[in-house]
CSV table of C-alpha atoms and ligand atoms in Angstrom, one decimal:
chain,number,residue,atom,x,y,z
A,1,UNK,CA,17.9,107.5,83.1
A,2,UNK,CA,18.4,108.9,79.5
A,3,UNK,CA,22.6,108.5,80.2
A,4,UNK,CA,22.3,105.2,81.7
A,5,UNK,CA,20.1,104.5,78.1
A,6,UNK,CA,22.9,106.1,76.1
A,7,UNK,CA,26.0,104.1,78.2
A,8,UNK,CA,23.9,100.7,77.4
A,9,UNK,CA,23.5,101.7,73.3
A,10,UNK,CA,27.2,102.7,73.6
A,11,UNK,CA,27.8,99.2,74.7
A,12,UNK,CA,25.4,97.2,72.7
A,13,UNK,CA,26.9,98.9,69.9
A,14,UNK,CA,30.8,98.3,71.0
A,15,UNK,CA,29.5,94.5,71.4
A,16,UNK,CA,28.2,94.4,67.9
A,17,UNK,CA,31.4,95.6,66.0
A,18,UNK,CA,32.9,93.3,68.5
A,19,UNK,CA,31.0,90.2,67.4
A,20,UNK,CA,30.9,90.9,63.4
A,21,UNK,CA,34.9,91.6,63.7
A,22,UNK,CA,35.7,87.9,65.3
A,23,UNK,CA,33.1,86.7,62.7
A,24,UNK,CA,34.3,88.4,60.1
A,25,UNK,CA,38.1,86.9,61.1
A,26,UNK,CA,36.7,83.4,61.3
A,27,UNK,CA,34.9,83.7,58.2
A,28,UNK,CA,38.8,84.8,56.6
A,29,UNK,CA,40.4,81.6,58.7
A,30,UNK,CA,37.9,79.6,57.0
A,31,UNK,CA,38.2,81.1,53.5
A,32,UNK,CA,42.3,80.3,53.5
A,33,UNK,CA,43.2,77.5,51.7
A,34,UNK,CA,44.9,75.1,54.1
A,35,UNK,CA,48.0,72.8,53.0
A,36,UNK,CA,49.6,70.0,54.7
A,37,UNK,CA,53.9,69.5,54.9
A,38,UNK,CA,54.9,66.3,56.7
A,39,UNK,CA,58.1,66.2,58.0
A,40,UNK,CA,60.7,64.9,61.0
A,41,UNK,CA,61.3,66.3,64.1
A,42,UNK,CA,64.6,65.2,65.0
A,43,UNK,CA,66.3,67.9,67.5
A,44,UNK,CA,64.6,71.4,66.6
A,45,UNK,CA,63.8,70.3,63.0
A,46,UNK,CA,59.9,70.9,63.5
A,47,UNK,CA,60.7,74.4,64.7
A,48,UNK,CA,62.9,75.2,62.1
A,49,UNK,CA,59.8,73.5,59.5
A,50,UNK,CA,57.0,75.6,61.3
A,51,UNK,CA,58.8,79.0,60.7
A,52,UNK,CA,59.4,78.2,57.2
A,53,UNK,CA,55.2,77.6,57.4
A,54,UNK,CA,54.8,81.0,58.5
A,55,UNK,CA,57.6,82.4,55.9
A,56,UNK,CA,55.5,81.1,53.1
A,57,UNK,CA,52.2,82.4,55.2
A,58,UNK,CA,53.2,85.4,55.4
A,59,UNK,CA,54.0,85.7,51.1
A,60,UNK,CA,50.9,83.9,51.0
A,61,UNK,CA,48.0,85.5,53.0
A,62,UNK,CA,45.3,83.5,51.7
A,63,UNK,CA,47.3,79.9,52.5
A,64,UNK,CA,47.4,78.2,55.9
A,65,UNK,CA,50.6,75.8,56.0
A,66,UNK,CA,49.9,73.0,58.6
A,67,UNK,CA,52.9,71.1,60.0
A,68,UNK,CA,52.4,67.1,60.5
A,69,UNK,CA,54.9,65.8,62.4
A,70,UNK,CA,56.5,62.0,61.7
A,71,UNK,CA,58.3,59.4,63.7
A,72,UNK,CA,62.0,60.3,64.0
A,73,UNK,CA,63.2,56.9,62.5
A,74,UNK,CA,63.0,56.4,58.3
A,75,UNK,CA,61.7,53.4,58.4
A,76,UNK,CA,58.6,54.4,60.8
A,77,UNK,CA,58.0,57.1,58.7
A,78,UNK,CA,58.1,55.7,55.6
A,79,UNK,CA,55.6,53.1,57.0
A,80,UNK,CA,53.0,55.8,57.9
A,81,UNK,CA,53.7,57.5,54.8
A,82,UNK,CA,52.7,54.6,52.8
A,83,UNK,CA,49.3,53.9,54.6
A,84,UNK,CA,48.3,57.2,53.2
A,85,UNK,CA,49.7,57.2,49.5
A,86,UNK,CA,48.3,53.6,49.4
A,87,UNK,CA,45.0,54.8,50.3
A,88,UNK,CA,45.3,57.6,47.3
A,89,UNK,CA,44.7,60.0,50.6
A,90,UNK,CA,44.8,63.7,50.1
A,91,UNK,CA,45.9,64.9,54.3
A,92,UNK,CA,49.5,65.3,53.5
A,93,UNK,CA,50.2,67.5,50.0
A,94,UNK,CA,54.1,67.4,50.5
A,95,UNK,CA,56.0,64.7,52.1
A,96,UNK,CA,59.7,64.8,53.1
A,97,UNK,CA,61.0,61.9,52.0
A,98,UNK,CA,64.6,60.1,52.5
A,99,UNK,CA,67.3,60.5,50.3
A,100,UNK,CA,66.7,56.6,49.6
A,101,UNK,CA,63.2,56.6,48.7
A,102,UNK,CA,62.8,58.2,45.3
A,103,UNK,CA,62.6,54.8,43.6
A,104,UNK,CA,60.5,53.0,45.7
A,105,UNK,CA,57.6,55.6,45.9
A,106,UNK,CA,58.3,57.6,42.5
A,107,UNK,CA,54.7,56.7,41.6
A,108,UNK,CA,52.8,58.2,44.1
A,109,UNK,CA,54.3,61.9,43.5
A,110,UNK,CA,54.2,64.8,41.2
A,111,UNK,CA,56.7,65.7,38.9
A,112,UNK,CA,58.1,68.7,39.8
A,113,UNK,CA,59.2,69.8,36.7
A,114,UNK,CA,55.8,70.3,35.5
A,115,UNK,CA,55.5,73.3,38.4
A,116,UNK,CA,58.6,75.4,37.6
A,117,UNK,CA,61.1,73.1,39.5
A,118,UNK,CA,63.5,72.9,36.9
A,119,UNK,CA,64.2,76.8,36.2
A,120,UNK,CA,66.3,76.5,40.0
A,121,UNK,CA,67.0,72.6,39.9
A,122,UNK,CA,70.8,73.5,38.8
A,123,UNK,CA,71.5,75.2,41.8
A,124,UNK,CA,71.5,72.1,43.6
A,125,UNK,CA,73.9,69.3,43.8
A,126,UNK,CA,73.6,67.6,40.7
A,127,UNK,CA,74.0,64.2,42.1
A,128,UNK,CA,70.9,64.9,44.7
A,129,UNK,CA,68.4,66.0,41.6
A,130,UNK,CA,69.8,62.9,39.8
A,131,UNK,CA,69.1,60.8,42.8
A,132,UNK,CA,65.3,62.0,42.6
A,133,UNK,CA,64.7,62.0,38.9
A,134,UNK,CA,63.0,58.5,38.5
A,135,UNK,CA,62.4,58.3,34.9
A,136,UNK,CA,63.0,61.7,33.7
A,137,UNK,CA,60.2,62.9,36.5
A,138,UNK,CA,62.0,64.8,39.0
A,139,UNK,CA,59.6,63.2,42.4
A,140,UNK,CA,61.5,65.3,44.7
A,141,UNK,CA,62.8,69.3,45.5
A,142,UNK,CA,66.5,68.3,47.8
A,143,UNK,CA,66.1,70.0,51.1
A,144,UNK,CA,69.2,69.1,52.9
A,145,UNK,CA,72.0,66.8,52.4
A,146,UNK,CA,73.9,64.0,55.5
A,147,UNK,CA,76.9,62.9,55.7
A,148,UNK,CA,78.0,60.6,58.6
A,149,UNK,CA,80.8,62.5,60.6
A,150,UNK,CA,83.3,61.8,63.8
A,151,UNK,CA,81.9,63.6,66.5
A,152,UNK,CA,85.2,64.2,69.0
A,153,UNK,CA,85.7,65.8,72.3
A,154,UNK,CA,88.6,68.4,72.0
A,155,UNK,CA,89.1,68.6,75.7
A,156,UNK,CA,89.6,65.0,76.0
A,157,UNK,CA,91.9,64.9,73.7
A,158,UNK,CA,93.6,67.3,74.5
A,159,UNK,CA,93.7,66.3,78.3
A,160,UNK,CA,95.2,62.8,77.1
A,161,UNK,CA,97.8,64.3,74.8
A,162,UNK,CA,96.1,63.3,71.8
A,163,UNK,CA,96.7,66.4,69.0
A,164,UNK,CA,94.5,65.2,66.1
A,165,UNK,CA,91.0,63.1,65.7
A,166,UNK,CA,91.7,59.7,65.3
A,167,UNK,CA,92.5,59.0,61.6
A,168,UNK,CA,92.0,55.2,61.5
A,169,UNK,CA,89.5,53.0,63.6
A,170,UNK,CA,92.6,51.5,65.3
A,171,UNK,CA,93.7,54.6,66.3
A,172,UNK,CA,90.2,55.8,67.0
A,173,UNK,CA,89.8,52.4,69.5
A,174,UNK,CA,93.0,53.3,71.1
A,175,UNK,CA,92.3,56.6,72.1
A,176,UNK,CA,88.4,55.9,73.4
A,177,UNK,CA,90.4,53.1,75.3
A,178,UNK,CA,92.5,55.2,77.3
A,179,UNK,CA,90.0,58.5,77.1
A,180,UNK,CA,87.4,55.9,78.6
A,181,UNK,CA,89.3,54.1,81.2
A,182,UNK,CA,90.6,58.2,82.9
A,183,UNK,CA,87.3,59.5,82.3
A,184,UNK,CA,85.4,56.6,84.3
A,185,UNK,CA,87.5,57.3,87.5
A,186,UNK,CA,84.9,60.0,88.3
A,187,UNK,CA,82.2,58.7,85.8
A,188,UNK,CA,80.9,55.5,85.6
A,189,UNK,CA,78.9,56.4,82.5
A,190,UNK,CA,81.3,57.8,80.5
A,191,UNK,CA,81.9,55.6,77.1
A,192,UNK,CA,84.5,56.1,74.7
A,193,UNK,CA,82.4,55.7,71.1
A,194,UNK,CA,79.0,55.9,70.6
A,195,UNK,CA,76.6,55.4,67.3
A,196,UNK,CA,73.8,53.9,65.8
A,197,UNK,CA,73.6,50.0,66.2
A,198,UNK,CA,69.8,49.5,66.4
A,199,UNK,CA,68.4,47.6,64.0
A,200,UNK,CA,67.2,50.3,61.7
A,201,UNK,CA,68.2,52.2,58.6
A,202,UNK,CA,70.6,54.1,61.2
A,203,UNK,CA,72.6,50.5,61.2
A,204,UNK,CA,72.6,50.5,57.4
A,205,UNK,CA,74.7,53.6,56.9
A,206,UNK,CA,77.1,52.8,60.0
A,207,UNK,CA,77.8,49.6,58.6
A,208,UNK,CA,78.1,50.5,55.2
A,209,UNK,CA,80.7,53.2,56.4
A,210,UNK,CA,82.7,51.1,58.2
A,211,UNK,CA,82.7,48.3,55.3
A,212,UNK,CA,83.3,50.9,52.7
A,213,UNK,CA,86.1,52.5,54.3
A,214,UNK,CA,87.5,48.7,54.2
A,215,UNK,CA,87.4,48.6,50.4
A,216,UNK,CA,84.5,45.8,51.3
A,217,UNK,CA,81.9,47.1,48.7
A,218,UNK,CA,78.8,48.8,48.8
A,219,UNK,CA,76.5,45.6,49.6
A,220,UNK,CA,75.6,45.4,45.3
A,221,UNK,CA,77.8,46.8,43.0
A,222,UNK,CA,76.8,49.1,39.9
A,223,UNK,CA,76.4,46.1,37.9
A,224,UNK,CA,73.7,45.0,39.9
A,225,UNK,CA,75.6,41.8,41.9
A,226,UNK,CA,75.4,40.9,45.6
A,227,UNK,CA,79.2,41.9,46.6
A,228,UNK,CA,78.8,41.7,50.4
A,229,UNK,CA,80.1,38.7,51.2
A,230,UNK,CA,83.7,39.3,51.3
A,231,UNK,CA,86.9,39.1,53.8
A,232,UNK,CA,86.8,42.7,54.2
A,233,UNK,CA,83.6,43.1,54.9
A,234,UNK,CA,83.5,40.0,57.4
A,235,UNK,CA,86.6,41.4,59.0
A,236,UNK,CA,85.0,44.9,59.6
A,237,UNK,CA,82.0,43.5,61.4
A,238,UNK,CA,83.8,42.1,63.6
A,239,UNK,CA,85.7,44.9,64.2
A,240,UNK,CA,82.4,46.5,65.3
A,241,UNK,CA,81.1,43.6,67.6
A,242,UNK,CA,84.2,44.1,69.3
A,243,UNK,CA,83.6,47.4,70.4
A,244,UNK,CA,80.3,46.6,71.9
A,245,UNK,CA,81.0,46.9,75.8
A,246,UNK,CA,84.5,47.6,75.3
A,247,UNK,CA,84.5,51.2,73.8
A,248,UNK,CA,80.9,51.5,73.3
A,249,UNK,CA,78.1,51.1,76.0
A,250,UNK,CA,76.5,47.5,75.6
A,251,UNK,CA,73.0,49.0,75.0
A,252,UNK,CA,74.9,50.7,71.5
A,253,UNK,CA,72.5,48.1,69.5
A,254,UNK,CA,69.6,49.9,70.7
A,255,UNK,CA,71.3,53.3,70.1
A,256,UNK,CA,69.5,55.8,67.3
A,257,UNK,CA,70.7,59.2,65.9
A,258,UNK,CA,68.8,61.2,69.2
A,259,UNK,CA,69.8,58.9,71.8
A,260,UNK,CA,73.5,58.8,71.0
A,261,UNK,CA,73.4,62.9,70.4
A,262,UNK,CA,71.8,62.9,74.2
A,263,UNK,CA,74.6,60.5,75.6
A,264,UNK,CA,77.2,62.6,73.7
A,265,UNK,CA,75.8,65.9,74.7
A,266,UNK,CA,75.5,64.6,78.4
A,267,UNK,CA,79.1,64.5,78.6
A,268,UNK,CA,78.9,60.7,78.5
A,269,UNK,CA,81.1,59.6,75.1
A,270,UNK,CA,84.6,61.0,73.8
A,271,UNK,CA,83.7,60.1,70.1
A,272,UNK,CA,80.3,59.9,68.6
A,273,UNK,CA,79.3,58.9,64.7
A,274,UNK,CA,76.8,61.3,63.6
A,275,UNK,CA,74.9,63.9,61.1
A,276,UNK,CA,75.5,67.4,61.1
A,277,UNK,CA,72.1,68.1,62.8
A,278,UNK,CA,74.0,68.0,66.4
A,279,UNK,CA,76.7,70.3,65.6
A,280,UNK,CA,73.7,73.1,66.4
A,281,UNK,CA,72.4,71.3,69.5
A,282,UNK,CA,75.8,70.3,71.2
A,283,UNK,CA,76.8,73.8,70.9
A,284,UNK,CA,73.9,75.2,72.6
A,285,UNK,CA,75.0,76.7,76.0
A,286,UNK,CA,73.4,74.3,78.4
A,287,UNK,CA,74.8,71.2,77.1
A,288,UNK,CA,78.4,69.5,78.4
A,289,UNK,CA,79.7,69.7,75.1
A,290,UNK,CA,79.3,73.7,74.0
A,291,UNK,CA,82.5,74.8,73.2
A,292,UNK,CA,84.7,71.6,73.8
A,293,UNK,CA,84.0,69.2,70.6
A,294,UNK,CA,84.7,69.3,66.8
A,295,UNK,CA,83.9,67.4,64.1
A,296,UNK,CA,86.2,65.4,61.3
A,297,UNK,CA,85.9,62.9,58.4
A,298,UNK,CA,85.2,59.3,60.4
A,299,UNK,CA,88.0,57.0,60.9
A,300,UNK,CA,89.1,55.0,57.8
A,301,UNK,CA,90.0,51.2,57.6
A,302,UNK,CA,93.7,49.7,57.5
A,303,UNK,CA,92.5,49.2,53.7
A,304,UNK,CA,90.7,51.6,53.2
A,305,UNK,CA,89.7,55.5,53.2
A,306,UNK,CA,87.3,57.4,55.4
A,307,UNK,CA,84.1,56.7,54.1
A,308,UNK,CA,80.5,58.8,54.9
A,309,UNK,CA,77.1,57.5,53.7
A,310,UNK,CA,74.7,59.8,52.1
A,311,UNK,CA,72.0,60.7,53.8
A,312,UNK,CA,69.6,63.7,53.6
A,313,UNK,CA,65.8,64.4,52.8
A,314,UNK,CA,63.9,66.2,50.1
A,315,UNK,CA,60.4,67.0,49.7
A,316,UNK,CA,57.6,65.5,47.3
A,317,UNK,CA,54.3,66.2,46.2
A,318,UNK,CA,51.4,64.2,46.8
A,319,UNK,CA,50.0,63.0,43.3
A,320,UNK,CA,46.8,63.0,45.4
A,321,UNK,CA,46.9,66.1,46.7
A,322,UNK,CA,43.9,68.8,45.9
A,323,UNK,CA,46.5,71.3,45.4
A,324,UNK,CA,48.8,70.5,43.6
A,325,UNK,CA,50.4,73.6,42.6
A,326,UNK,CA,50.0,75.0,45.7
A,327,UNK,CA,51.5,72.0,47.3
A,328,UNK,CA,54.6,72.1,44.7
A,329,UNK,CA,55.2,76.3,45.1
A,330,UNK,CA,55.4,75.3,48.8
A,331,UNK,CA,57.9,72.5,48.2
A,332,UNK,CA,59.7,74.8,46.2
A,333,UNK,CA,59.8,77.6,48.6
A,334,UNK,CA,60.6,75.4,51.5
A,335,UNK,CA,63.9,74.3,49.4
A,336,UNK,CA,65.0,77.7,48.3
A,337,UNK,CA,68.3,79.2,48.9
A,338,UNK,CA,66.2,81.5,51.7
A,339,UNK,CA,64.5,78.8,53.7
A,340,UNK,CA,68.0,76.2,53.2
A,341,UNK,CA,70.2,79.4,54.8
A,342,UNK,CA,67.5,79.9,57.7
A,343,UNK,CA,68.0,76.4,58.6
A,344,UNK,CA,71.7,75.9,58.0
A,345,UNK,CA,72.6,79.1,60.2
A,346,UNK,CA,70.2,78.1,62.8
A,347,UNK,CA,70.2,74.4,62.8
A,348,UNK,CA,73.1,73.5,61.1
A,349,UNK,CA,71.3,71.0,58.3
A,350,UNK,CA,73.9,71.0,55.7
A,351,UNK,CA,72.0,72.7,52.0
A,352,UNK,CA,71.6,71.2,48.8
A,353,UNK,CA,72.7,74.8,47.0
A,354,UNK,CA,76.5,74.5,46.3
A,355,UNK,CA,76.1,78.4,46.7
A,356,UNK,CA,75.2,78.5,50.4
A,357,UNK,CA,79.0,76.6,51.3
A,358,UNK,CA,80.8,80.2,50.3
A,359,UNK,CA,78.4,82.2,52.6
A,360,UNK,CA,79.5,84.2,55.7
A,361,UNK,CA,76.8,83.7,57.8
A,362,UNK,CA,76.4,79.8,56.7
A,363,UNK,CA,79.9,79.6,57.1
A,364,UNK,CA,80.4,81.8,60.8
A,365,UNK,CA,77.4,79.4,62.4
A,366,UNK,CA,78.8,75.9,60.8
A,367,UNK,CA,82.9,76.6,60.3
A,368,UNK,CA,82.7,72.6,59.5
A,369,UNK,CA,80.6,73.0,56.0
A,370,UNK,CA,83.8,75.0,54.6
A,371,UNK,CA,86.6,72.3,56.0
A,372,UNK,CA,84.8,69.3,55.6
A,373,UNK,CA,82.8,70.4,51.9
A,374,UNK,CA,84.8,67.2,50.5
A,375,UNK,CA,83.5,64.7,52.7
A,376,UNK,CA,80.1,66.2,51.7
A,377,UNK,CA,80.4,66.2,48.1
A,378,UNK,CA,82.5,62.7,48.4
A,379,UNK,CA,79.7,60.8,49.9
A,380,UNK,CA,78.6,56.8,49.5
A,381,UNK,CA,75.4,56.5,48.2
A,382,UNK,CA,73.4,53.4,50.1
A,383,UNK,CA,72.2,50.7,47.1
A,384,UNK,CA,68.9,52.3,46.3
A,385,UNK,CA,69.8,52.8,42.5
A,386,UNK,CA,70.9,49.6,42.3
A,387,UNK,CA,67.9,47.6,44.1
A,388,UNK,CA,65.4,50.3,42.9
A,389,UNK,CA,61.7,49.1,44.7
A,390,UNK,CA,63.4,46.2,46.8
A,391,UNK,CA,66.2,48.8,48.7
A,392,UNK,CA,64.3,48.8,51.6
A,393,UNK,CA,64.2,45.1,51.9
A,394,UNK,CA,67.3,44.7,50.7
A,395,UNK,CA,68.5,47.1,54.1
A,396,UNK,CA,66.2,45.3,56.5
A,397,UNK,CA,68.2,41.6,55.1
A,398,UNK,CA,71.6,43.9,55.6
A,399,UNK,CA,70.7,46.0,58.7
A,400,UNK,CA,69.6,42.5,60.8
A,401,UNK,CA,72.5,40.6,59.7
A,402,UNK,CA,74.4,43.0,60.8
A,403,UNK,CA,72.5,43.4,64.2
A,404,UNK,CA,72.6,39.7,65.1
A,405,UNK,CA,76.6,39.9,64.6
A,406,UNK,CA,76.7,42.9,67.0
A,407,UNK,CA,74.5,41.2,69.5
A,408,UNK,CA,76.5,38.5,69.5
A,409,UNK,CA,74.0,36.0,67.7
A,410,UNK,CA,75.9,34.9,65.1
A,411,UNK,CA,79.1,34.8,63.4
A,412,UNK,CA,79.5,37.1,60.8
A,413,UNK,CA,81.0,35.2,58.6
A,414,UNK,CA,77.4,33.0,58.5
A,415,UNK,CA,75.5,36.1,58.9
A,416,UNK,CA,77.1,37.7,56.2
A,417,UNK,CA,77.1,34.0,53.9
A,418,UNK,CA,73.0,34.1,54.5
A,419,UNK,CA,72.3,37.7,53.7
A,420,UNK,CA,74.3,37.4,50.5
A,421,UNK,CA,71.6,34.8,49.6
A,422,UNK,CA,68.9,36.7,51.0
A,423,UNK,CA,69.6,39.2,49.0
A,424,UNK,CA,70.1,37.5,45.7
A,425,UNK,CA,66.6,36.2,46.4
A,426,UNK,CA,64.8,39.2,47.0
A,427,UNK,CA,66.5,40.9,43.7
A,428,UNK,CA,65.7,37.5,41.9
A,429,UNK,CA,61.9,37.7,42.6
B,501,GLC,C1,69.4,60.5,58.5
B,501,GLC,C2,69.7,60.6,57.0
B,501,GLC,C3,68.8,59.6,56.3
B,501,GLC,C4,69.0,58.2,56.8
B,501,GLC,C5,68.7,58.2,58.3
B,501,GLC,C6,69.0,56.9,58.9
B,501,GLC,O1,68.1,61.0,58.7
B,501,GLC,O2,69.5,61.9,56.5
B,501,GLC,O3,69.1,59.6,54.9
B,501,GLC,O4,68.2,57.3,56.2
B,501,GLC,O5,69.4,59.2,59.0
B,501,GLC,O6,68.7,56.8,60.3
């Protein structure tokens, strides 16, 4: 009786401690301050973004990091990022935010210079922290920096006796041609280029690309005029709307950057336009493509040279946020060389820290950052400078005009006549 008694205050006392410890561990969860990143999860982007979370977490005991995750496309993201900086809503404290959005939304975030940003800002490219200074504020830490690039199946070109990438778009339709037309003996799939013709912000750096590497302008030029409608550009268009269901499936105009990587990775396409993000996920051992592609500067026009758009995403601070410095050490810390070497080794995202392009284990994991560094630091900036608030109309005019040529809608040469005056418009008003 009196053992039974002792077992039972044994217990009630075991189940006591027990209670006041997951109490006591609540109480802690509750008494962390929690912060909010929004960002992409394009391929293993989220991953890469929650262990960053915990890296910070773990320098930072008192701080919870949640990750929000955002539609894959910039547009859709930008549109759900405005219905909370319009509201003034505190959720998200940092943002990432598209190499093309500093002057639209410059207002709604914190300058980061106020928060210690500009004792490591020279580390980065300067043309990214010029980009995101809007008015001497600097809205925006870089995180990582895109550059369109030629996907290319070494196998296949070496099973059709090609010895180099193609260096022109003639040469690069000749060879999916003949690639396409072997490889579709055994399977019907197979395509020989595939990108990004949807009608989306995807279809304004393609385009721009292709026009550029004409020597047809960069839609305005840096004096602020509407330069698009000219015989090179016109010309180039075409060139594209030919290749729809010849060389490149017909459903290309609904292709986006994860749908083309999956058709590519599949085994399905010889050549495919895209960022660096894929080089990790094509490698990976399951997929067709580990070990048998290679990337290269994209094709360049008769006129022209090989052109890649810039691209790339950086991270804001919420000027609504409740903590703000918080908010801003975390942007910080997510930019650093230490998180930007994380994710280049492991997910090949190509960093904003010149530095990071002479190191080994950057270098082993992406041999492309050290032979292509040219095309990176040589890239065509999309006309946000130059149209300021109204870029992103100013793409949707280009990026549909483009669309309707590729779908066969219209003639480029009308589609191109009418978005020249579209566009004069919508910088007029
Ligand atoms: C990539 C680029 C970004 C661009 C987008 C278009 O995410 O980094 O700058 O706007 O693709 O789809």
């Amino acid at each position: 009786m009196k053992s039974l008694r002792l077992i039972l205050s044994v217990l009630l006392v075991l189940f006591l401690v027990f209670a006041l410890s997951v109490v006591g561990l609540a109480q802690e969860e509750n008494e962390k301050t929690e912060i909010t990143i929004a960002g992409g999860s394009v391929g293993i982007e989220l991953e890469l973004t929650k262990k960053a979370a915990r890296m910070f977490e773990e320098e930072h005991p008192n701080v919870k990091v949640d990750v929000y995750t955002t539609p894959d496309l910039s547009d859709d993201r930008k549109g759900l990022y405005l219905q909370y900086l319009e509201t003034k809503d505190s959720t998200i404290d940092v943002f990432q935010v598209d190499v093309i959005w500093p002057g639209e939304l410059a207002d709604h975030f914190l300058d980061l210079n106020e928060f210690g940003a500009q004792e490591v800002a020279d580390k980065h490219f300067e043309s990214i922290i010029q980009n995101n200074t809007v008015d001497g504020r600097l809205v925006a830490m870089p995180w990582f920096t895109d550059a369109g690039l030629l996907y290319y199946r070494t196998d296949l070109l070496n099973k059709y006796g090609y010895s180099e990438p193609p260096a022109t778009w003639t040469e690069l339709e000749e060879m999916a041609k003949t690639i396409q037309a072997g490889e579709r003996e055994e399977n019907p799939d197979f395509w020989g280029y595939v990108w990004q013709g949807n009608a989306y912000e995807g279809l304004t750096c393609n385009a721009l690309e292709w026009i550029y590497s004409n020597n047809g302008g960069r839609i305005i030029n840096e004096d602020k005029e509407v330069t698009i409608n000219n015989k090179n550009a016109v010309e180039t268009i075409n060139m594209a709307a030919d290749w729809v269901g010849e060389i490149s499936p017909p459903g290309v105009t609904g292709l986006v950057e994860e749908s083309s990587r999956k058709m590519f990775e599949a085994g399905n396409a010889a050549f495919m336009r895209n960022w660096p993000y894929v080089y990790a996920l094509a490698s990976e051992e399951d997929k067709a493509t580990a070990g048998k592609f290679d990337v290269a500067p994209l094709p360049a026009g008769e006129n022209g040279s090989s052109s890649a758009v810039l691209g790339g995403w950086n991270l804001a601070v919420n000027k609504y946020s409740e903590y703000p410095e918080l908010a801003a050490e975390l942007a910080i810390f997510m930019t650093s060389e230490k998180v930007q070497k994380m994710r280049a080794v492991e997910g090949s995202f190509n960093p904003t820290i010149a530095d990071l392009y002479e190191d080994q284990d950057v270098l082993e994991a992406n041999p492309f950052f050290g032979d292509l560094y040219q095309v990176f630091t040589n890239t065509v900036p999309r006309p946000s400078a130059e149209a300021g608030e109204d870029y992103s109309a100013v793409s949707e005019r280009f990026f549909q005009a483009v669309h309707s040529v590729l779908t066969g809608e219209s003639r480029a040469e009308d589609a191109i006549a009418y978005l020249e005056l579209g566009i004069e418009d919508i910088l007029e008003d």
